[in-house]
Coordinates of C-alpha atoms in Angstrom, one line a residue:
M1397 CA 24.5 20.9 11.6
N1398 CA 21.9 22.8 13.9
I1399 CA 18.7 21.4 13.3
Q1400 CA 17.1 21.5 16.7
T1401 CA 13.6 20.8 16.4
I1402 CA 11.7 18.1 13.4
V1403 CA 8.5 17.8 12.7
I1404 CA 6.5 15.6 11.2
I1405 CA 3.5 15.2 10.4
G1406 CA 1.4 11.9 10.1
A1407 CA 1.4 8.8 12.0
G1408 CA 1.7 6.5 9.7
Q1409 CA 4.3 4.0 8.2
A1410 CA 6.6 6.6 6.6
G1411 CA 6.3 8.7 9.7
A1412 CA 7.3 6.1 12.3
S1413 CA 10.2 5.3 10.1
A1414 CA 11.3 8.7 9.7
I1415 CA 11.5 8.4 13.5
L1416 CA 13.4 5.0 13.9
E1417 CA 16.1 6.2 10.7
L1418 CA 16.7 9.6 12.2
R1419 CA 17.3 8.0 15.9
N1420 CA 19.3 5.2 14.3
N1421 CA 21.2 7.9 12.8
K1422 CA 22.1 9.8 16.1
Y1423 CA 19.7 12.4 15.3
D1424 CA 19.6 13.7 19.0
G1425 CA 17.1 16.4 18.1
K1426 CA 13.5 17.0 19.4
I1427 CA 11.7 15.1 17.3
I1428 CA 7.3 16.6 17.4
L1429 CA 5.0 13.6 16.0
I1430 CA 1.7 15.0 15.1
G1431 CA -1.2 12.8 14.0
D1432 CA -4.7 13.6 13.0
E1433 CA -6.1 9.9 14.6
S1434 CA -6.3 8.9 18.0
H1435 CA -3.9 6.2 17.4
L1436 CA 0.1 5.9 18.0
P1437 CA 1.4 4.5 14.6
Y1438 CA 0.1 1.1 13.1
E1439 CA 0.6 -1.1 10.0
R1440 CA -1.6 -0.8 7.6
P1441 CA -1.6 -4.0 5.1
P1442 CA -3.2 -6.5 8.2
L1443 CA -6.3 -4.2 8.0
S1444 CA -7.4 -6.3 5.1
K1445 CA -6.5 -9.6 6.1
D1446 CA -5.8 -10.6 10.1
M1447 CA -7.4 -6.6 11.3
I1448 CA -10.7 -8.6 10.2
L1449 CA -10.4 -12.3 10.5
R1450 CA -8.3 -12.4 13.7
P1451 CA -8.6 -8.8 15.2
E1452 CA -7.5 -10.2 19.5
Q1453 CA -4.8 -11.6 17.9
T1454 CA -3.2 -9.5 15.5
K1455 CA -0.8 -6.7 17.1
I1456 CA -0.5 -4.0 14.3
E1457 CA 1.2 -1.3 16.2
I1458 CA 4.8 -0.1 15.1
L1459 CA 5.6 2.4 18.0
S1460 CA 4.3 2.3 21.6
Q1461 CA 3.6 4.8 23.8
Q1462 CA 6.9 3.2 25.5
K1463 CA 8.9 3.3 22.7
L1464 CA 8.0 6.6 21.5
K1465 CA 9.1 8.1 25.1
D1466 CA 11.8 5.5 24.6
L1467 CA 12.9 7.0 21.5
G1468 CA 12.6 10.9 22.9
V1469 CA 9.7 11.6 20.6
E1470 CA 6.5 13.9 22.3
A1471 CA 3.5 13.2 20.2
I1472 CA 0.8 14.9 19.8
Q1473 CA -3.1 12.8 19.1
G1474 CA -5.7 13.8 17.6
N1475 CA -5.1 17.9 17.6
A1476 CA -4.8 18.0 13.6
V1477 CA -2.4 20.4 12.1
V1478 CA -4.9 23.0 10.5
R1479 CA -2.0 25.0 8.5
I1480 CA 1.9 25.4 7.9
E1481 CA 3.8 28.6 7.8
P1482 CA 6.5 28.2 5.7
E1483 CA 8.3 32.0 5.9
Q1484 CA 7.9 31.7 9.6
Y1485 CA 8.9 27.5 10.1
Q1486 CA 5.9 26.6 12.1
V1487 CA 3.0 24.6 12.1
I1488 CA -0.6 25.6 13.3
L1489 CA -2.6 23.1 15.2
K1490 CA -6.4 22.8 15.7
N1491 CA -6.4 24.6 18.9
G1492 CA -4.5 27.4 17.7
E1493 CA -1.2 26.4 19.4
S1494 CA 2.0 26.7 16.6
I1495 CA 5.4 24.7 16.1
H1496 CA 8.0 25.8 15.8
Y1497 CA 10.8 23.3 13.3
D1498 CA 13.8 23.8 11.0
K1499 CA 12.4 20.8 9.1
L1500 CA 9.2 19.7 8.0
L1501 CA 8.6 16.3 7.3
L1502 CA 4.9 15.6 5.7
A1503 CA 3.7 12.3 5.7
T1504 CA -0.1 12.1 5.4
G1505 CA -0.5 9.6 4.1
G1506 CA -4.2 9.3 1.2
A1507 CA -7.8 8.8 1.6
P1508 CA -10.1 6.7 0.1
R1509 CA -11.3 8.0 -3.6
R1510 CA -14.8 8.3 -3.2
L1511 CA -17.5 7.0 -5.2
P1512 CA -20.8 9.7 -4.7
I1513 CA -22.9 7.0 -6.2
L1514 CA -22.4 4.7 -3.6
D1515 CA -22.1 7.2 -0.9
A1516 CA -25.6 8.4 -1.5
V1517 CA -26.8 5.3 -0.2
G1518 CA -25.2 5.8 3.4
K1519 CA -25.6 2.7 5.7
H1520 CA -23.9 -0.5 4.5
V1521 CA -21.7 1.2 2.6
Y1522 CA -17.6 0.6 3.4
T1523 CA -15.0 1.8 2.6
L1524 CA -11.6 0.4 3.9
R1525 CA -8.3 3.3 4.7
N1526 CA -7.7 3.3 8.8
L1527 CA -8.4 1.1 11.9
E1528 CA -12.0 2.3 12.4
D1529 CA -12.7 1.1 8.8
S1530 CA -11.0 -2.7 9.7
Q1531 CA -13.2 -3.0 12.6
A1532 CA -16.6 -1.9 10.9
L1533 CA -16.1 -4.4 8.8
V1534 CA -15.4 -7.6 11.1
P1535 CA -19.1 -8.0 12.0
V1536 CA -20.3 -7.5 8.9
F1537 CA -18.0 -9.9 6.8
Q1538 CA -20.7 -12.9 8.3
A1539 CA -21.6 -16.3 7.4
G1540 CA -23.9 -16.1 4.5
K1541 CA -23.8 -12.7 4.0
R1542 CA -23.9 -11.3 0.7
I1543 CA -21.0 -8.7 0.1
L1544 CA -20.5 -6.5 -3.8
L1545 CA -16.9 -5.1 -3.7
V1546 CA -16.3 -2.8 -6.0
G1547 CA -13.0 -2.4 -6.8
G1548 CA -10.8 -5.7 -8.2
G1549 CA -7.4 -4.2 -7.4
V1550 CA -5.4 -5.3 -4.4
I1551 CA -7.7 -3.7 -1.5
G1552 CA -10.2 -5.7 -2.7
L1553 CA -9.0 -8.7 -3.9
E1554 CA -7.7 -9.1 -0.6
L1555 CA -11.2 -8.3 0.5
A1556 CA -12.8 -10.9 -1.7
S1557 CA -10.0 -13.5 0.3
S1558 CA -11.4 -12.8 3.8
A1559 CA -14.7 -12.4 3.1
R1560 CA -15.2 -15.8 1.3
F1561 CA -12.5 -17.0 4.2
K1562 CA -15.6 -15.8 6.3
D1563 CA -18.2 -17.7 4.6
C1564 CA -19.7 -14.6 2.8
Q1565 CA -21.4 -14.8 -0.3
V1566 CA -18.9 -12.5 -2.5
T1567 CA -19.2 -10.8 -6.3
L1568 CA -16.6 -8.5 -7.1
I1569 CA -17.1 -5.9 -9.8
E1570 CA -14.2 -3.9 -12.1
Q1571 CA -14.8 -1.8 -14.4
S1572 CA -11.6 -2.6 -16.5
P1573 CA -11.2 -5.6 -18.5
M1574 CA -8.7 -7.1 -15.8
I1575 CA -7.7 -7.3 -11.8
M1576 CA -5.4 -5.9 -10.5
G1577 CA -4.4 -3.9 -13.4
R1578 CA -0.9 -2.9 -12.4
S1579 CA 0.3 -6.5 -12.6
P1580 CA 1.1 -9.0 -15.7
A1581 CA -1.5 -9.9 -17.9
I1582 CA -0.4 -13.4 -16.7
I1583 CA -0.6 -12.9 -13.1
S1584 CA -4.0 -11.0 -12.8
Q1585 CA -5.8 -14.5 -15.1
F1586 CA -4.7 -16.4 -12.6
L1587 CA -5.5 -14.3 -9.5
L1588 CA -9.3 -14.4 -11.6
D1589 CA -9.1 -17.8 -12.0
E1590 CA -8.4 -19.0 -8.4
H1591 CA -10.5 -16.2 -6.7
R1592 CA -12.8 -17.5 -8.8
N1593 CA -12.5 -20.9 -8.4
R1594 CA -13.1 -20.3 -4.4
G1595 CA -16.1 -19.7 -5.3
V1596 CA -16.1 -15.1 -6.0
D1597 CA -18.6 -13.6 -8.4
I1598 CA -16.2 -11.2 -10.5
H1599 CA -17.4 -9.3 -13.3
L1600 CA -15.4 -6.9 -15.5
N1601 CA -15.8 -4.1 -17.7
V1602 CA -18.8 -3.1 -15.5
Q1603 CA -20.0 0.1 -14.6
I1604 CA -22.4 0.9 -11.8
A1605 CA -26.1 3.3 -13.7
N1606 CA -28.1 2.6 -10.2
V1607 CA -27.9 2.6 -6.3
T1608 CA -30.5 2.0 -4.2
L1609 CA -31.7 1.0 -1.0
R1610 CA -34.7 -1.4 -0.9
G1611 CA -35.2 -2.0 2.8
E1612 CA -31.9 -3.4 5.0
E1613 CA -31.2 -4.7 0.7
I1614 CA -28.5 -2.6 -1.0
V1615 CA -29.4 -3.1 -5.3
V1616 CA -26.6 -1.9 -7.5
I1617 CA -27.7 -2.2 -11.0
L1618 CA -25.2 -2.4 -14.1
E1619 CA -25.2 -0.1 -17.1
S1620 CA -25.9 -3.8 -18.9
G1621 CA -29.2 -3.7 -17.1
E1622 CA -28.4 -6.5 -14.7
E1623 CA -29.2 -5.7 -10.6
L1624 CA -26.7 -7.0 -8.8
I1625 CA -28.1 -7.4 -4.5
A1626 CA -26.4 -7.0 -0.9
D1627 CA -25.9 -6.7 2.6
A1628 CA -23.2 -4.6 2.2
V1629 CA -21.2 -2.6 0.1
V1630 CA -17.2 -2.4 0.6
Y1631 CA -15.2 0.2 -2.5
G1632 CA -11.4 0.4 -2.6
I1633 CA -11.0 2.3 -6.2
G1634 CA -7.7 4.1 -5.1
I1635 CA -6.8 7.1 -3.0
V1636 CA -6.6 10.9 -3.1
P1637 CA -3.4 11.6 -1.4
N1638 CA -3.9 14.0 1.6
A1639 CA -1.8 17.2 -0.3
Q1640 CA -4.4 20.2 0.9
L1641 CA -1.3 21.4 4.0
A1642 CA 1.0 21.4 1.0
I1643 CA -1.3 23.5 -1.4
D1644 CA -2.5 25.9 1.4
A1645 CA 1.4 26.4 1.9
G1646 CA 2.4 27.3 -1.7
L1647 CA 4.1 24.3 -2.7
D1648 CA 4.5 22.0 -5.7
V1649 CA 2.1 19.8 -6.2
D1650 CA -0.1 18.1 -9.1
F1651 CA -2.0 15.6 -8.2
A1652 CA 0.9 14.5 -4.8
I1653 CA 3.2 16.8 -3.2
K1654 CA 6.0 16.8 -5.9
V1655 CA 9.6 16.4 -4.0
N1656 CA 13.2 15.7 -5.7
E1657 CA 15.4 12.2 -5.4
N1658 CA 15.9 13.6 -1.2
C1659 CA 12.6 13.9 -0.9
Q1660 CA 12.6 17.6 -0.4
T1661 CA 9.4 19.4 -1.7
S1662 CA 9.3 23.3 -3.6
H1663 CA 10.8 24.5 0.0
P1664 CA 14.0 23.1 0.4
D1665 CA 13.4 22.8 4.3
I1666 CA 9.6 20.6 3.9
Y1667 CA 10.0 17.0 2.5
A1668 CA 7.3 14.9 2.5
A1669 CA 7.0 10.4 2.1
G1670 CA 4.7 7.7 1.6
D1671 CA 1.6 8.1 0.0
V1672 CA 1.2 12.1 0.0
A1673 CA 4.2 12.2 -1.7
T1674 CA 5.0 11.4 -6.3
Q1675 CA 9.1 11.7 -6.9
L1676 CA 11.7 12.9 -9.2
R1677 CA 12.7 9.3 -10.3
A1678 CA 16.4 8.9 -12.5
D1679 CA 14.1 9.2 -15.7
G1680 CA 13.1 12.0 -15.2
N1681 CA 9.7 11.3 -14.8
Y1682 CA 7.7 12.2 -11.3
A1683 CA 6.4 8.5 -10.1
R1684 CA 3.8 8.2 -6.8
I1685 CA 4.5 4.3 -5.4
E1686 CA 1.3 3.0 -2.8
T1687 CA 3.3 0.3 -1.2
W1688 CA 4.9 0.0 2.6
E1689 CA 8.3 -0.4 1.1
N1690 CA 8.4 2.9 -0.4
A1691 CA 7.2 4.6 2.9
N1692 CA 10.0 3.5 4.4
N1693 CA 12.3 3.9 1.6
Q1694 CA 11.2 7.5 1.4
A1695 CA 11.0 8.0 5.2
G1696 CA 15.3 6.5 4.9
T1697 CA 16.0 9.0 2.3
F1698 CA 14.2 12.0 4.0
A1699 CA 16.7 11.2 7.4
R1700 CA 19.7 10.3 5.4
H1701 CA 19.4 13.4 3.5
V1702 CA 18.7 15.9 7.2
M1703 CA 21.7 14.2 8.6
G1704 CA 23.9 14.8 5.9
L1705 CA 24.6 11.5 4.7
A1706 CA 25.2 9.3 1.5
Q1707 CA 21.9 7.7 0.1
P1708 CA 22.0 4.0 -0.5
K1709 CA 22.1 2.5 -4.3
A1710 CA 18.3 2.3 -4.8
N1711 CA 16.7 -1.7 -4.9
P1712 CA 14.4 -2.7 -7.1
S1713 CA 10.5 -2.2 -5.8
W1714 CA 9.0 -4.3 -4.1
F1715 CA 5.7 -4.8 -2.6
W1716 CA 3.4 -8.3 -1.8
T1717 CA -0.2 -9.5 -1.1
D1718 CA -1.8 -12.3 1.1
Q1719 CA -5.0 -13.6 -0.9
Y1720 CA -6.1 -17.0 0.6
D1721 CA -3.3 -19.2 1.4
I1722 CA -1.2 -18.0 -1.1
N1723 CA 1.6 -15.3 -1.2
F1724 CA 2.6 -13.0 -3.8
Q1725 CA 5.6 -10.8 -3.6
F1726 CA 6.6 -8.6 -6.9
V1727 CA 10.1 -6.9 -7.6
G1728 CA 11.1 -4.3 -10.2
D1729 CA 8.7 -3.1 -13.2
M1730 CA 5.7 -5.0 -13.7
S1731 CA 5.1 -3.4 -17.3
A1732 CA 7.6 -5.9 -18.4
K1733 CA 7.0 -7.2 -22.0
E1734 CA 8.2 -10.2 -21.6
W1735 CA 7.5 -13.2 -18.7
H1736 CA 9.1 -16.8 -18.4
I1737 CA 7.1 -19.2 -15.7
R1738 CA 9.4 -21.2 -13.4
G1739 CA 7.6 -24.2 -11.9
N1740 CA 3.7 -25.4 -12.1
M1741 CA 1.3 -22.4 -12.5
N1742 CA -1.9 -24.2 -13.0
P1743 CA -3.5 -25.0 -9.1
Q1744 CA -5.8 -28.2 -10.8
E1745 CA -2.1 -29.7 -11.7
D1746 CA 0.1 -28.8 -8.1
K1747 CA -2.7 -28.1 -5.0
N1748 CA 1.0 -26.8 -3.3
V1749 CA 1.1 -23.5 -5.7
G1750 CA 4.4 -22.4 -5.9
F1751 CA 6.3 -20.6 -9.3
T1752 CA 8.7 -17.9 -9.7
L1753 CA 8.4 -15.4 -13.0
F1754 CA 10.4 -13.7 -14.8
G1755 CA 10.1 -10.7 -16.4
L1756 CA 12.6 -10.0 -19.6
D1757 CA 13.6 -6.7 -21.4
Q1758 CA 15.4 -7.3 -24.3
G1759 CA 17.2 -9.7 -22.4
I1760 CA 17.4 -8.7 -19.4
V1761 CA 15.8 -9.3 -16.1
V1762 CA 13.9 -6.4 -15.0
A1763 CA 10.8 -7.7 -13.0
G1764 CA 10.4 -10.9 -10.6
I1765 CA 6.8 -12.0 -9.1
A1766 CA 7.5 -14.9 -6.6
V1767 CA 4.3 -17.1 -5.8
N1768 CA 4.5 -19.2 -2.2
Q1769 CA 8.4 -19.3 -2.8
A1770 CA 9.3 -16.6 -0.5
R1771 CA 12.7 -18.0 -0.4
D1772 CA 13.5 -16.8 -4.0
V1773 CA 12.2 -12.8 -3.8
R1774 CA 16.3 -12.2 -2.4
H1775 CA 17.4 -13.5 -5.5
L1776 CA 14.8 -11.7 -8.0
K1777 CA 16.1 -9.1 -5.9
K1778 CA 19.7 -9.6 -7.0
L1779 CA 19.0 -10.0 -10.5
V1780 CA 17.2 -7.7 -11.6
S1781 CA 19.3 -4.9 -9.5
S1782 CA 22.6 -6.0 -11.4
S1783 CA 20.7 -6.3 -14.9
S1784 CA 21.1 -9.3 -15.2
A1785 CA 20.9 -11.2 -18.9
F1786 CA 18.5 -14.2 -18.4
D1787 CA 19.5 -17.4 -18.9
K1788 CA 16.5 -19.8 -20.1
E1789 CA 18.3 -23.3 -19.5
K1790 CA 19.4 -22.8 -16.5
L1791 CA 16.8 -20.1 -14.3
L1792 CA 14.0 -22.2 -15.2
D1793 CA 15.2 -25.6 -14.1
V1794 CA 13.1 -26.2 -11.3
S1795 CA 15.7 -29.3 -10.4
I1796 CA 18.5 -26.7 -8.9
E1797 CA 17.5 -24.5 -5.8
L1798 CA 17.4 -20.7 -7.9
R1799 CA 20.4 -19.4 -5.4
K1800 CA 22.5 -21.6 -6.4
L1801 CA 21.6 -20.4 -9.6
I1802 CA 22.8 -17.3 -9.5

């Protein structure tokens, strides 16, 4: 193997993880990290939570300047790549400089999907994707302020939690009939009840007809004719992968950059990982997964393939969200056809909410959700990865710890 230089475009979670994986696997060649932000790699999950609630106490940096130096990484900040030239094995920077690579990783992430009807308002409208976005919301989320959230996915619900913690008046609108639409109905309903119990006014199955600025107030008119008034609007309706570099380079792209099981693009020496990549799965279909864990996993896959190392058996998918004082952890296939509850999921009956859900397909455990039961997550992963048959009498017996049942 004669790989002298690896260039990584994108200084986010996937890019940072790729560096660590390469060095952990004893790659001793040159690594060049190129980011268009002025910041060094940082964690994004806290942006909707701790960075708003406790900005001074929250540390999100993944790789410091000293750590990058210790790892022998050349970091280029604020000088983005404007073009990839696959035939010449080089990238061109904004300032005109060209950089050669032997292997290239695209970890460029995504940008918020835009809502022109809101963007046209100008001021008092926000999205959340990077550190500056999060910092901009700190003075906005103040007691008594009327905050309108558009989008009932993870980001919208985490922002609702943060805004209520700051004692804002919170309204959330979602165009579909349920919040967290990728989760099973049982947990979507639980979240809906929880947020409403905490004072969030949630409107489902609604569309925005018009938005105007009246003085310093934003007036949102729904298609039903209902008028909502806010001091600020924050919207989160998904992301658009930052795939333009790949498109211009002639790589195979649909909505995102298509990669194989080794994270290789249609060019064997160019890879992609994280939110920008859609990966070929065992069932023959491509899937894009927007999670912290997936970014890390694909970065590891890239590093091991570059190093000629074997890939480990894939773990079941996993992600988490913290809303209010409740931690939710999701394992496996959320489209499971049947769900069973271990514990009590009624907060009115038990203020110390804590329960676990098992998702089944033809009697096999294919998914699990742990709610304030972090200790169960490792065991849920084991059940899912081993395609265990569901033993209802045993697994739903809360008198015995789950770890003793597996």
